[in-house]
Amino acid sequence: MKTIHGIAASPGYACGPLHRIGRRTIVPERKAVAVGEIPNQIERFRQAVEVSRRQIQELVDRLSSELGPEEAEILSAQLMILEDEMVWDATLAVIRLERITAEAAFARAVGDIAARFHKIEEEVFKERVNDLHDVEQRVLRAFQGEGCCQIDLPGEPSIIVANNLTPSDTAALGRNNVLGFLMEEGGNTSHVAILARSIGVPAVVGMKGLLTQLDFDLTTAVDGTNGQCIIDPDKEILRRFSRLRSEALVANEKLAGLRDLEAITPDGHRLKLMANIELPMEVDEALARGAEGVGLLRTEYLFFQHHTIPSEDEQTEVYSDMVRRMGGRPMVFRTLDVGGDKVSDYLGAKREYNPFLGWRGIRFSLANRMLFKTQIKAICRAGLAGPVKIMFPMITGVQELLEAKAVYEEAVFELEKSGIPHAGNLDLGIMVETPSAVLVADLLAAESQFFSIGSNDLIQYTLAMDRGNSRVSYLYQPLHPAILRAIHNTVEAGHKAGIWVGICGEMGSETRLAEVLLGLGLDEISLHGAALPKVKQVIRWTKFSEARSVARHLMGMNTATDANEWLADYIGQRKKDRMERENS
Ligand code: PEP
Ligand code: MG
């Protein structure tokens, strides 16, 4: 038995076999082609090599700036393979002589070269064989389309293990056979952490060196509440985990009784509790947990499930179906938020040196106006199926908002001109997730119908901590005075302008923070379905006047550490008081 520690990213307990997500090895089928097809196959080969060359070059540039030229040297060797005459000549010869598809010819040519290297005893040639295989798989992936998702899905309920998962990997994975997650990389608000909380399975992230320590033949236990995993747990641990899981089930059943009750404090203050969702399948679950609507639909996940850009009609169909299933409850569509760590090659968002400060969110959409306008049109059309609102991500100032609103006006105008039925006068709001948006919240409020605070990015940008980097994850401090002030200022500015202000970042899913958010005056919390009942319970237990003074007290503290300690004591004391009251 061995315990490995990491960052507790999603609470809960699970035991089971491990399933490693790695890239699937592609073995192309040997398919014959007609003689007239040969030039086309050669062109396909040229294009696949070019795509791979660009990808490797980008990695080389990134590695040399991040780690120095020596590290990048390894990849430069791969670039040389792509340009190697031996590889080109052999592949073209196989296409011409054996008349097979370019991918089959390329794999065959690389296989022959690798076999020759294998026979040479020197270590340097063995290394080259590894490089050759790496390059081979990259080119074969390029043949299948750059954005293709290449992961092996688990065949039985398993704990998913990986260095890290991209949002497109998580979209492909969904909840199929997923018992929990163990990741080498990532922090509390990395996308795999968000997905785990959303589907209610435990996750531990930021476990450096994990993959070398695991034994894939042994059962492993995940303790997402305390941030650890136990390899080959003994009977005692298995019994304890099974007891904790049953206790959680009982607690959830109790909370299920709250489903149709309002989120209202004992002194009559009403808050809206909405759901954050990524995929259509989450709609029903959100409703089952008592969500009053969807406060954040991360639409990019719908795009990640495709290999090409979905058309306006396709988007309208998917969006309308989701809106219809909401049965008259509102749904906030956040327009595409690609870039940052959400990169999708077919959309054209690329890996960058400084991705979170790069081409993401509204910047990407404004630079791809047709794509942006198409999405807005589809949302307007889906508005016929029920109430919808549009929310723009990563807004830093009024100029961007005005430009986004102009694209909305254009979309509506074109729909009208073409006589396509659609909903009109949609509410347009913004994510407040950059420090700049907080500082000019009064100006933005004059141009918005609502605000939703994206605390994940707001914390990242305000405290200058990369949300996906486990080394700095200790800086994820929702109770840092700067964050509390940012939320307070945003709520004040919004209310002064007469608009509602919500929060849809992960802070909203933390039960311990529910009273603080209530006290800060937020009108809406949008959170994961799995966390919703517990947060509702807290709201129904807490007087608004008390929550106000808790928030005021925390705002007066100098450090996040002091604030965390004080809040933990306060919550502990309240729990004790409640138990005493219930027992008396
Ligand atoms: C946020 O930044 O808080 C947010 C909700 O958006 P995302 O996590 O998708 O960046
Ligand atoms: Mg964000």
Coordinates of C-alpha atoms and ligand atoms in Angstrom, one line a residue:
M1 CA 0.0 0.0 0.0
K2 CA 1.4 3.4 -0.9
T3 CA -0.1 6.9 -0.7
I4 CA 0.6 9.8 -3.1
H5 CA -0.5 13.3 -2.3
G6 CA -1.8 16.0 -4.7
I7 CA -4.4 18.8 -4.9
A8 CA -7.9 17.9 -3.9
A9 CA -9.8 19.0 -7.0
S10 CA -13.2 17.3 -6.6
P11 CA -14.5 15.7 -3.4
G12 CA -15.5 12.0 -3.0
Y13 CA -14.1 8.5 -2.8
A14 CA -13.6 5.9 -5.5
C15 CA -11.8 2.6 -5.9
G16 CA -11.2 0.7 -9.1
P17 CA -8.8 -0.2 -11.9
L18 CA -6.7 2.4 -13.6
H19 CA -7.2 3.5 -17.2
R20 CA -4.5 5.6 -18.7
I21 CA -5.4 8.1 -21.3
G22 CA -2.6 8.3 -23.8
R23 CA -2.6 8.8 -27.5
R24 CA -3.9 5.8 -29.5
T25 CA -1.4 4.3 -31.8
I26 CA -2.6 4.7 -35.3
V27 CA -2.0 1.8 -37.7
P28 CA -3.3 2.8 -41.1
E29 CA -5.1 0.2 -43.2
R30 CA -3.3 -0.8 -46.4
K31 CA -5.7 0.4 -49.1
A32 CA -5.2 0.3 -52.8
V33 CA -5.8 3.4 -55.0
A34 CA -6.2 3.8 -58.8
V35 CA -3.3 5.1 -60.9
G36 CA -5.1 8.4 -61.5
E37 CA -5.3 8.9 -57.7
I38 CA -1.5 8.8 -57.2
P39 CA -0.9 12.6 -57.6
N40 CA -3.6 13.3 -55.1
Q41 CA -2.1 10.9 -52.6
I42 CA 1.3 12.6 -53.0
E43 CA -0.4 15.9 -52.3
R44 CA -2.1 14.5 -49.2
F45 CA 1.3 13.3 -48.0
R46 CA 2.8 16.7 -48.6
Q47 CA 0.0 18.4 -46.7
A48 CA 0.2 16.1 -43.7
V49 CA 3.9 16.6 -43.4
E50 CA 3.5 20.4 -43.6
V51 CA 0.9 20.3 -40.8
S52 CA 3.2 18.2 -38.7
R53 CA 6.2 20.4 -39.5
R54 CA 4.2 23.5 -38.3
Q55 CA 3.2 21.7 -35.1
I56 CA 6.8 20.6 -34.3
Q57 CA 8.1 24.1 -35.1
E58 CA 5.7 25.7 -32.7
L59 CA 6.8 23.2 -30.0
V60 CA 10.5 23.9 -30.7
D61 CA 9.9 27.6 -30.4
R62 CA 8.0 27.2 -27.2
L63 CA 10.5 24.8 -25.6
S64 CA 13.4 27.0 -26.5
S65 CA 11.9 30.0 -24.9
E66 CA 10.6 28.1 -21.8
L67 CA 13.5 25.6 -21.3
G68 CA 16.3 26.7 -23.5
P69 CA 17.7 25.6 -26.8
E70 CA 19.1 22.3 -25.6
E71 CA 15.7 20.9 -24.7
A72 CA 14.4 22.1 -28.1
E73 CA 17.2 20.2 -29.8
I74 CA 15.4 16.9 -29.3
L75 CA 12.5 18.1 -31.3
S76 CA 14.7 19.7 -33.9
A77 CA 15.8 16.1 -34.7
Q78 CA 12.2 15.3 -35.4
L79 CA 12.0 18.2 -37.8
M80 CA 14.9 16.8 -39.6
I81 CA 13.2 13.5 -40.0
L82 CA 10.3 15.2 -41.7
E83 CA 12.6 16.8 -44.2
D84 CA 14.8 13.7 -44.6
E85 CA 15.1 12.6 -48.2
M86 CA 15.2 9.0 -47.2
V87 CA 11.7 9.3 -45.7
W88 CA 10.3 11.3 -48.6
D89 CA 11.9 9.1 -51.3
A90 CA 10.8 5.9 -49.7
T91 CA 7.2 7.1 -49.1
L92 CA 6.8 8.4 -52.7
A93 CA 8.2 5.2 -54.1
V94 CA 5.8 3.1 -52.1
I95 CA 2.8 5.3 -53.2
R96 CA 3.9 5.0 -56.9
L97 CA 5.0 1.4 -57.0
E98 CA 2.5 -0.3 -54.6
R99 CA -0.4 2.1 -55.4
I100 CA -1.6 2.4 -51.9
T101 CA -2.9 5.4 -49.8
A102 CA -0.3 8.0 -48.7
E103 CA -0.8 7.1 -45.0
A104 CA -0.2 3.4 -45.6
A105 CA 2.8 4.2 -47.8
F106 CA 4.3 6.5 -45.2
A107 CA 3.8 4.0 -42.3
R108 CA 5.4 1.3 -44.5
A109 CA 8.4 3.5 -45.4
V110 CA 9.0 4.5 -41.8
G111 CA 8.6 0.9 -40.6
D112 CA 11.4 -0.1 -43.1
I113 CA 13.7 2.6 -42.0
A114 CA 13.1 1.8 -38.3
A115 CA 13.9 -1.9 -39.0
R116 CA 17.2 -1.0 -40.6
F117 CA 18.1 1.3 -37.6
H118 CA 17.2 -1.5 -35.2
K119 CA 19.9 -3.7 -36.7
I120 CA 22.5 -1.2 -35.9
E121 CA 23.8 -1.7 -32.4
E122 CA 24.7 1.9 -31.5
E123 CA 22.5 3.7 -28.9
V124 CA 22.1 6.8 -31.1
F125 CA 20.2 4.8 -33.7
K126 CA 17.9 3.3 -31.1
E127 CA 17.0 6.9 -30.1
R128 CA 16.3 7.7 -33.7
V129 CA 13.8 4.8 -33.8
N130 CA 11.8 6.5 -31.0
D131 CA 11.9 9.8 -32.8
L132 CA 10.8 8.1 -36.0
H133 CA 7.8 6.6 -34.3
D134 CA 6.9 9.8 -32.7
V135 CA 7.0 11.6 -36.0
E136 CA 5.1 8.8 -37.7
Q137 CA 2.2 9.0 -35.2
R138 CA 2.1 12.8 -35.5
V139 CA 1.9 12.7 -39.3
L140 CA -0.7 9.9 -39.2
R141 CA -2.8 12.1 -36.9
A142 CA -2.4 14.9 -39.3
F143 CA -3.8 12.7 -42.1
Q144 CA -6.9 12.2 -39.9
G145 CA -7.4 15.9 -39.4
E146 CA -5.6 18.1 -36.9
G147 CA -8.3 18.4 -34.4
C148 CA -9.1 14.8 -34.2
C149 CA -9.5 13.4 -30.7
Q150 CA -7.3 10.3 -30.3
I151 CA -8.0 9.0 -26.9
D152 CA -8.8 5.4 -25.8
L153 CA -12.0 5.4 -23.8
P154 CA -12.2 3.1 -20.8
G155 CA -14.1 -0.2 -21.5
E156 CA -15.1 -0.7 -17.8
P157 CA -15.7 1.7 -14.8
S158 CA -12.2 3.0 -14.1
I159 CA -10.1 5.7 -12.6
I160 CA -8.8 7.9 -15.4
V161 CA -5.1 8.6 -15.2
A162 CA -3.1 11.0 -17.4
N163 CA -0.4 13.6 -17.4
N164 CA -3.2 16.1 -18.1
L165 CA -6.4 16.1 -20.2
T166 CA -7.3 18.7 -22.8
P167 CA -10.9 20.0 -22.9
S168 CA -11.4 18.1 -26.1
D169 CA -10.2 14.9 -24.3
T170 CA -12.7 15.5 -21.5
A171 CA -15.4 16.3 -24.0
A172 CA -14.7 12.9 -25.6
L173 CA -14.6 11.2 -22.3
G174 CA -17.9 12.6 -20.9
R175 CA -18.9 10.5 -18.0
N176 CA -18.5 7.1 -19.7
N177 CA -17.1 4.6 -17.2
V178 CA -15.4 7.4 -15.2
L179 CA -15.0 6.7 -11.5
G180 CA -12.5 9.4 -10.8
F181 CA -9.5 11.3 -12.1
L182 CA -5.8 11.3 -11.1
M183 CA -3.7 13.9 -13.0
E184 CA 0.0 14.7 -12.9
E185 CA -0.6 18.3 -13.9
G186 CA -3.3 20.9 -13.2
G187 CA -4.8 23.0 -10.5
N188 CA -8.1 23.5 -8.8
T189 CA -9.7 25.3 -11.8
S190 CA -8.1 23.3 -14.6
H191 CA -10.7 21.9 -16.9
V192 CA -10.5 18.3 -15.7
A193 CA -11.1 19.5 -12.2
I194 CA -14.2 21.4 -13.4
L195 CA -15.5 18.4 -15.3
A196 CA -14.9 16.1 -12.3
R197 CA -16.9 18.4 -10.0
S198 CA -19.6 18.7 -12.7
I199 CA -20.1 15.0 -13.0
G200 CA -19.7 14.5 -9.3
V201 CA -16.7 12.1 -9.3
P202 CA -13.5 12.5 -7.1
A203 CA -10.4 14.0 -8.6
V204 CA -6.8 14.7 -7.4
V205 CA -4.6 16.8 -9.7
G206 CA -1.0 18.2 -9.6
M207 CA 0.5 14.8 -8.7
K208 CA 4.0 15.2 -10.0
G209 CA 5.6 12.0 -11.2
L210 CA 2.4 10.0 -10.7
L211 CA 2.6 7.9 -13.8
T212 CA 6.0 6.4 -12.8
Q213 CA 4.7 5.4 -9.4
L214 CA 1.4 3.8 -10.3
D215 CA 1.0 0.1 -10.9
F216 CA -1.6 -0.5 -13.6
D217 CA -2.3 -4.1 -12.4
L218 CA -3.4 -3.0 -8.9
T219 CA -6.6 -1.5 -7.6
T220 CA -6.2 2.2 -6.7
A221 CA -8.3 4.3 -4.4
V222 CA -8.9 8.0 -5.0
D223 CA -9.7 10.3 -2.1
G224 CA -10.7 13.5 -3.8
T225 CA -11.8 15.1 -0.5
N226 CA -8.3 15.0 1.0
G227 CA -6.3 15.1 -2.2
Q228 CA -4.6 11.7 -2.2
C229 CA -4.5 8.4 -4.0
I230 CA -3.7 5.0 -2.4
I231 CA -2.1 2.3 -4.5
D232 CA -3.2 -1.2 -3.5
P233 CA -5.4 -0.1 -0.6
D234 CA -5.8 -2.6 2.3
K235 CA -9.2 -4.0 3.4
E236 CA -9.5 -1.4 6.1
I237 CA -9.2 1.5 3.5
L238 CA -11.6 -0.3 1.1
R239 CA -14.2 -0.6 4.0
R240 CA -13.8 3.0 5.0
F241 CA -14.2 4.2 1.4
S242 CA -17.3 2.1 0.9
R243 CA -18.7 3.5 4.2
L244 CA -17.9 7.1 3.1
R245 CA -19.5 6.6 -0.3
S246 CA -22.7 5.2 1.3
E247 CA -22.8 8.2 3.8
A248 CA -22.5 10.6 0.9
L249 CA -25.4 8.8 -0.9
V250 CA -27.6 9.1 2.2
A251 CA -26.7 12.8 2.5
N252 CA -27.5 13.4 -1.1
E253 CA -30.8 11.7 -0.8
K254 CA -31.6 14.0 2.1
L255 CA -30.6 17.0 0.1
A256 CA -32.8 15.8 -2.8
G257 CA -35.7 16.8 -0.7
L258 CA -34.7 20.5 -1.3
R259 CA -35.0 20.2 -5.1
D260 CA -38.3 22.1 -5.5
L261 CA -37.7 24.5 -2.6
E262 CA -36.4 28.1 -3.2
A263 CA -33.0 29.3 -2.3
I264 CA -34.2 31.7 0.3
T265 CA -32.7 32.8 3.6
P266 CA -34.8 32.6 6.8
D267 CA -35.1 36.4 6.8
G268 CA -36.5 36.3 3.3
H269 CA -33.6 37.1 1.0
R270 CA -33.9 35.3 -2.3
L271 CA -31.0 34.1 -4.4
K272 CA -31.1 32.3 -7.8
L273 CA -29.2 29.0 -8.1
M274 CA -28.4 28.1 -11.6
A275 CA -26.3 25.3 -13.2
N276 CA -23.0 25.4 -15.1
I277 CA -23.0 23.0 -17.9
E278 CA -20.7 22.0 -20.7
L279 CA -22.5 19.3 -22.6
P280 CA -26.2 18.7 -23.5
M281 CA -26.3 15.5 -21.4
E282 CA -25.9 17.7 -18.3
V283 CA -29.2 19.5 -18.7
D284 CA -31.4 16.8 -17.2
E285 CA -29.1 16.3 -14.3
A286 CA -29.0 20.0 -13.6
L287 CA -32.8 20.0 -13.5
A288 CA -32.9 17.0 -11.3
R289 CA -30.7 18.8 -8.8
G290 CA -33.1 21.7 -8.7
A291 CA -31.3 24.3 -10.9
E292 CA -33.5 27.3 -11.8
G293 CA -31.9 27.6 -15.2
V294 CA -28.4 27.4 -16.7
G295 CA -26.2 30.4 -15.7
L296 CA -23.3 29.3 -17.8
L297 CA -23.3 27.1 -20.9
R298 CA -19.7 26.7 -22.0
T299 CA -20.5 26.4 -25.7
E300 CA -17.0 25.7 -26.7
Y301 CA -17.4 22.1 -25.5
L302 CA -20.1 21.5 -28.1
F303 CA -17.5 22.6 -30.7
F304 CA -14.9 20.3 -29.3
Q305 CA -17.1 17.4 -30.0
H306 CA -16.9 18.1 -33.7
H307 CA -14.0 17.8 -36.1
T308 CA -15.2 20.6 -38.2
I309 CA -17.1 23.9 -37.4
P310 CA -20.8 23.1 -36.9
S311 CA -23.1 25.0 -39.3
E312 CA -25.7 27.5 -38.1
D313 CA -28.4 24.9 -38.6
E314 CA -26.5 22.3 -36.7
Q315 CA -25.9 24.7 -33.8
T316 CA -29.5 25.8 -33.9
E317 CA -30.7 22.2 -33.6
V318 CA -28.4 21.4 -30.6
Y319 CA -29.1 24.7 -28.8
S320 CA -32.8 24.5 -29.4
D321 CA -33.0 21.0 -28.0
M322 CA -31.2 22.0 -24.8
V323 CA -33.4 25.1 -24.4
R324 CA -36.6 23.1 -25.0
R325 CA -35.5 20.6 -22.3
M326 CA -35.1 23.5 -19.8
G327 CA -38.9 23.8 -19.9
G328 CA -39.1 27.6 -19.8
R329 CA -36.2 28.1 -17.4
P330 CA -33.5 30.6 -18.7
M331 CA -30.3 29.5 -20.3
V332 CA -27.2 31.8 -20.6
F333 CA -25.1 31.0 -23.6
R334 CA -21.6 32.0 -23.2
T335 CA -20.2 32.6 -26.7
L336 CA -17.1 30.6 -27.7
D337 CA -14.3 30.9 -25.2
V338 CA -11.5 29.2 -27.0
G339 CA -7.8 29.9 -26.6
G340 CA -6.0 29.8 -23.3
D341 CA -5.9 26.1 -22.5
K342 CA -8.9 25.4 -24.7
V343 CA -7.2 25.0 -28.0
S344 CA -8.8 23.4 -31.0
D345 CA -6.7 23.2 -34.1
Y346 CA -9.6 23.1 -36.5
L347 CA -10.9 26.4 -35.1
G348 CA -7.6 28.0 -35.7
A349 CA -6.8 28.8 -32.0
K350 CA -3.2 27.8 -31.5
R351 CA -0.9 27.0 -28.7
E352 CA 0.9 30.2 -27.7
Y353 CA 3.8 31.2 -25.5
N354 CA 1.5 33.0 -23.1
P355 CA -1.8 31.4 -23.9
F356 CA -3.9 32.9 -21.1
L357 CA -2.8 36.4 -22.1
G358 CA -3.2 35.6 -25.7
W359 CA -5.8 35.1 -28.4
R360 CA -8.8 33.8 -26.4
G361 CA -12.4 34.5 -25.6
I362 CA -13.9 37.6 -27.1
R363 CA -10.6 38.4 -28.9
F364 CA -10.8 35.2 -30.8
S365 CA -14.5 35.7 -31.7
L366 CA -14.0 39.3 -32.8
A367 CA -11.2 38.2 -35.1
N368 CA -13.4 35.4 -36.5
R369 CA -16.6 37.5 -37.1
M370 CA -18.3 35.0 -39.4
L371 CA -17.9 32.2 -36.9
F372 CA -19.1 34.6 -34.1
K373 CA -22.1 35.9 -36.0
T374 CA -23.1 32.3 -37.0
Q375 CA -23.1 31.3 -33.3
I376 CA -25.1 34.3 -32.3
K377 CA -27.7 33.6 -35.0
A378 CA -28.0 30.1 -33.8
I379 CA -28.6 31.3 -30.3
C380 CA -31.2 33.8 -31.4
R381 CA -33.0 31.0 -33.3
A382 CA -32.8 28.7 -30.3
G383 CA -34.5 31.5 -28.4
L384 CA -37.8 30.5 -30.0
A385 CA -37.7 27.3 -27.8
G386 CA -37.4 29.2 -24.5
P387 CA -35.7 32.1 -22.8
V388 CA -32.0 32.6 -23.7
K389 CA -29.4 35.2 -22.9
I390 CA -26.0 35.8 -24.4
M391 CA -22.8 36.3 -22.4
F392 CA -19.5 37.4 -23.8
P393 CA -16.3 36.0 -22.2
M394 CA -12.9 37.7 -21.4
I395 CA -14.2 41.3 -21.8
T396 CA -11.5 43.8 -20.8
G397 CA -13.3 47.0 -21.7
V398 CA -16.2 48.9 -23.3
Q399 CA -14.7 48.8 -26.8
E400 CA -14.8 45.0 -27.0
L401 CA -18.3 45.0 -25.6
L402 CA -19.6 47.5 -28.1
E403 CA -18.0 45.5 -31.0
A404 CA -19.6 42.3 -29.7
K405 CA -22.9 44.0 -29.5
A406 CA -22.5 45.3 -33.0
V407 CA -22.0 41.7 -34.2
Y408 CA -25.2 40.7 -32.4
E409 CA -27.1 43.6 -34.1
E410 CA -25.7 42.5 -37.5
A411 CA -26.8 38.9 -36.8
V412 CA -30.3 39.9 -35.9
F413 CA -30.5 42.2 -38.9
E414 CA -29.4 39.4 -41.3
L415 CA -31.9 36.9 -39.7
E416 CA -34.7 39.5 -40.2
K417 CA -33.7 40.2 -43.7
S418 CA -33.7 36.5 -44.6
G419 CA -37.0 36.0 -42.9
I420 CA -35.6 33.4 -40.5
P421 CA -37.7 33.2 -37.3
H422 CA -35.7 34.0 -34.2
A423 CA -36.1 35.5 -30.7
G424 CA -35.6 39.3 -30.4
N425 CA -34.2 41.6 -27.8
L426 CA -32.0 39.1 -26.0
D427 CA -30.3 40.2 -22.8
L428 CA -26.6 40.7 -23.4
G429 CA -24.2 40.4 -20.5
I430 CA -20.6 39.8 -19.8
M431 CA -18.3 37.6 -17.8
V432 CA -16.4 39.8 -15.3
E433 CA -13.2 37.8 -15.2
T434 CA -10.4 40.3 -15.9
P435 CA -9.1 42.8 -13.4
S436 CA -9.7 45.5 -16.1
A437 CA -13.4 44.6 -16.3
V438 CA -13.6 45.0 -12.5
L439 CA -11.9 48.4 -12.6
V440 CA -14.3 49.7 -15.3
A441 CA -17.3 47.8 -14.1
D442 CA -19.3 51.0 -13.9
L443 CA -18.7 51.7 -17.6
L444 CA -19.5 48.1 -18.6
A445 CA -22.6 48.0 -16.5
A446 CA -24.0 50.9 -18.5
E447 CA -23.8 48.7 -21.6
S448 CA -24.8 45.3 -20.2
Q449 CA -28.0 43.7 -19.0
F450 CA -26.1 41.5 -16.5
F451 CA -22.7 40.5 -15.1
S452 CA -21.5 37.1 -14.2
I453 CA -18.2 36.9 -12.3
G454 CA -15.8 34.3 -13.7
S455 CA -13.8 33.8 -10.5
N456 CA -11.6 31.2 -12.1
D457 CA -10.0 33.6 -14.5
L458 CA -10.5 36.6 -12.2
I459 CA -8.3 34.8 -9.5
Q460 CA -5.8 33.8 -12.2
Y461 CA -5.4 37.3 -13.6
T462 CA -5.7 39.2 -10.3
L463 CA -3.2 37.1 -8.4
A464 CA -1.1 36.4 -11.5
M465 CA -1.3 32.6 -11.1
D466 CA -1.6 30.2 -14.1
R467 CA -4.8 28.3 -13.2
G468 CA -3.4 25.1 -14.8
N469 CA 0.0 25.2 -13.2
S470 CA 0.2 23.0 -10.1
R471 CA 3.3 24.8 -8.8
V472 CA 1.4 28.0 -8.2
S473 CA -2.0 26.4 -7.3
Y474 CA -1.4 27.5 -3.7
L475 CA -2.2 31.0 -4.9
Y476 CA -5.7 30.0 -5.8
Q477 CA -7.1 32.0 -2.9
P478 CA -10.8 33.0 -3.3
L479 CA -10.6 34.7 0.1
H480 CA -7.6 36.9 -0.8
P481 CA -8.6 40.5 0.0
A482 CA -8.0 41.5 -3.6
I483 CA -10.6 38.9 -4.8
L484 CA -13.2 39.9 -2.1
R485 CA -12.8 43.5 -3.1
A486 CA -13.1 42.7 -6.8
I487 CA -16.4 40.9 -6.2
H488 CA -17.6 43.6 -3.9
N489 CA -16.8 46.4 -6.4
T490 CA -18.4 44.5 -9.3
V491 CA -21.6 43.9 -7.3
E492 CA -21.8 47.5 -6.3
A493 CA -21.2 48.8 -9.8
G494 CA -23.8 46.4 -11.2
H495 CA -26.5 47.2 -8.6
K496 CA -25.9 50.9 -9.0
A497 CA -26.7 50.6 -12.7
G498 CA -29.7 48.4 -11.9
I499 CA -28.5 45.1 -13.4
W500 CA -28.2 41.7 -11.7
V501 CA -24.8 40.3 -10.8
G502 CA -24.0 36.6 -10.5
I503 CA -21.0 34.4 -10.2
C504 CA -20.3 31.3 -12.3
G505 CA -16.7 30.5 -11.4
E506 CA -15.8 27.5 -9.2
M507 CA -16.0 29.7 -6.1
G508 CA -19.8 29.2 -6.4
S509 CA -19.5 25.5 -6.0
E510 CA -17.6 25.7 -2.7
T511 CA -20.1 25.1 0.1
R512 CA -17.9 26.9 2.6
L513 CA -18.1 30.1 0.5
A514 CA -21.8 30.1 0.0
E515 CA -22.5 32.4 3.0
V516 CA -19.7 34.7 1.9
L517 CA -21.1 35.1 -1.6
L518 CA -24.6 35.6 -0.2
G519 CA -23.2 38.3 2.1
L520 CA -21.3 40.0 -0.8
G521 CA -24.7 40.7 -2.3
L522 CA -24.7 38.4 -5.4
D523 CA -28.1 37.8 -7.0
E524 CA -27.2 34.5 -8.6
I525 CA -24.8 31.7 -8.1
S526 CA -24.3 29.4 -11.1
L527 CA -22.5 26.2 -10.1
H528 CA -22.2 22.5 -10.8
G529 CA -25.4 20.5 -10.4
A530 CA -23.6 18.1 -7.9
A531 CA -22.8 21.0 -5.5
L532 CA -26.1 22.8 -5.9
P533 CA -28.2 21.1 -3.2
K534 CA -25.5 21.7 -0.5
V535 CA -25.2 25.3 -1.4
K536 CA -29.0 25.7 -1.3
Q537 CA -29.0 24.1 2.1
V538 CA -26.5 26.7 3.4
I539 CA -28.6 29.6 1.9
R540 CA -31.8 28.3 3.6
W541 CA -30.0 28.0 6.9
T542 CA -28.3 31.4 6.9
K543 CA -29.8 34.8 7.7
F544 CA -28.9 37.4 5.1
S545 CA -28.1 39.9 7.9
E546 CA -25.6 37.4 9.3
A547 CA -24.1 36.6 5.9
R548 CA -23.7 40.4 5.4
S549 CA -21.6 40.7 8.6
V550 CA -19.5 37.6 7.7
A551 CA -18.7 39.2 4.3
R552 CA -17.9 42.5 6.0
H553 CA -15.7 40.8 8.6
L554 CA -13.7 38.9 5.9
M555 CA -13.3 42.0 3.8
G556 CA -11.5 43.6 6.8
M557 CA -8.9 40.8 7.0
N558 CA -5.4 41.3 5.6
T559 CA -4.5 37.9 4.3
A560 CA -6.3 34.9 2.8
T561 CA -4.7 32.7 5.4
D562 CA -6.4 34.7 8.2
A563 CA -9.6 34.7 6.3
N564 CA -9.6 30.9 5.7
E565 CA -8.9 30.2 9.4
W566 CA -11.5 32.6 10.6
L567 CA -14.1 31.2 8.2
A568 CA -13.3 27.5 9.1
D569 CA -13.7 28.4 12.9
Y570 CA -17.0 30.2 12.2
I571 CA -18.4 27.4 10.1
G572 CA -17.3 24.8 12.7
Q573 CA -19.1 26.8 15.5
R574 CA -22.3 27.2 13.5
K575 CA -22.3 23.5 12.8
K576 CA -22.0 22.8 16.5
D577 CA -24.8 25.2 17.4
R578 CA -27.0 23.6 14.8
M579 CA -26.4 20.1 16.1
E580 CA -27.1 21.2 19.6
R581 CA -30.3 22.9 18.5
E582 CA -31.4 19.7 16.6
N583 CA -30.6 17.5 19.6
S584 CA -32.4 19.6 22.2
Ligands
PEP1 C1 -14.3 31.5 -15.0 O1 -13.3 32.0 -15.6 O2 -14.6 31.6 -13.8 C2 -15.3 30.8 -15.9 C3 -16.5 30.4 -15.4 O3 -15.0 30.5 -17.1 P1 -14.0 29.3 -17.6 O4 -13.7 28.4 -16.3 O5 -14.7 28.5 -18.6 O6 -12.8 30.0 -18.0
MG2 MG -13.2 32.1 -17.7

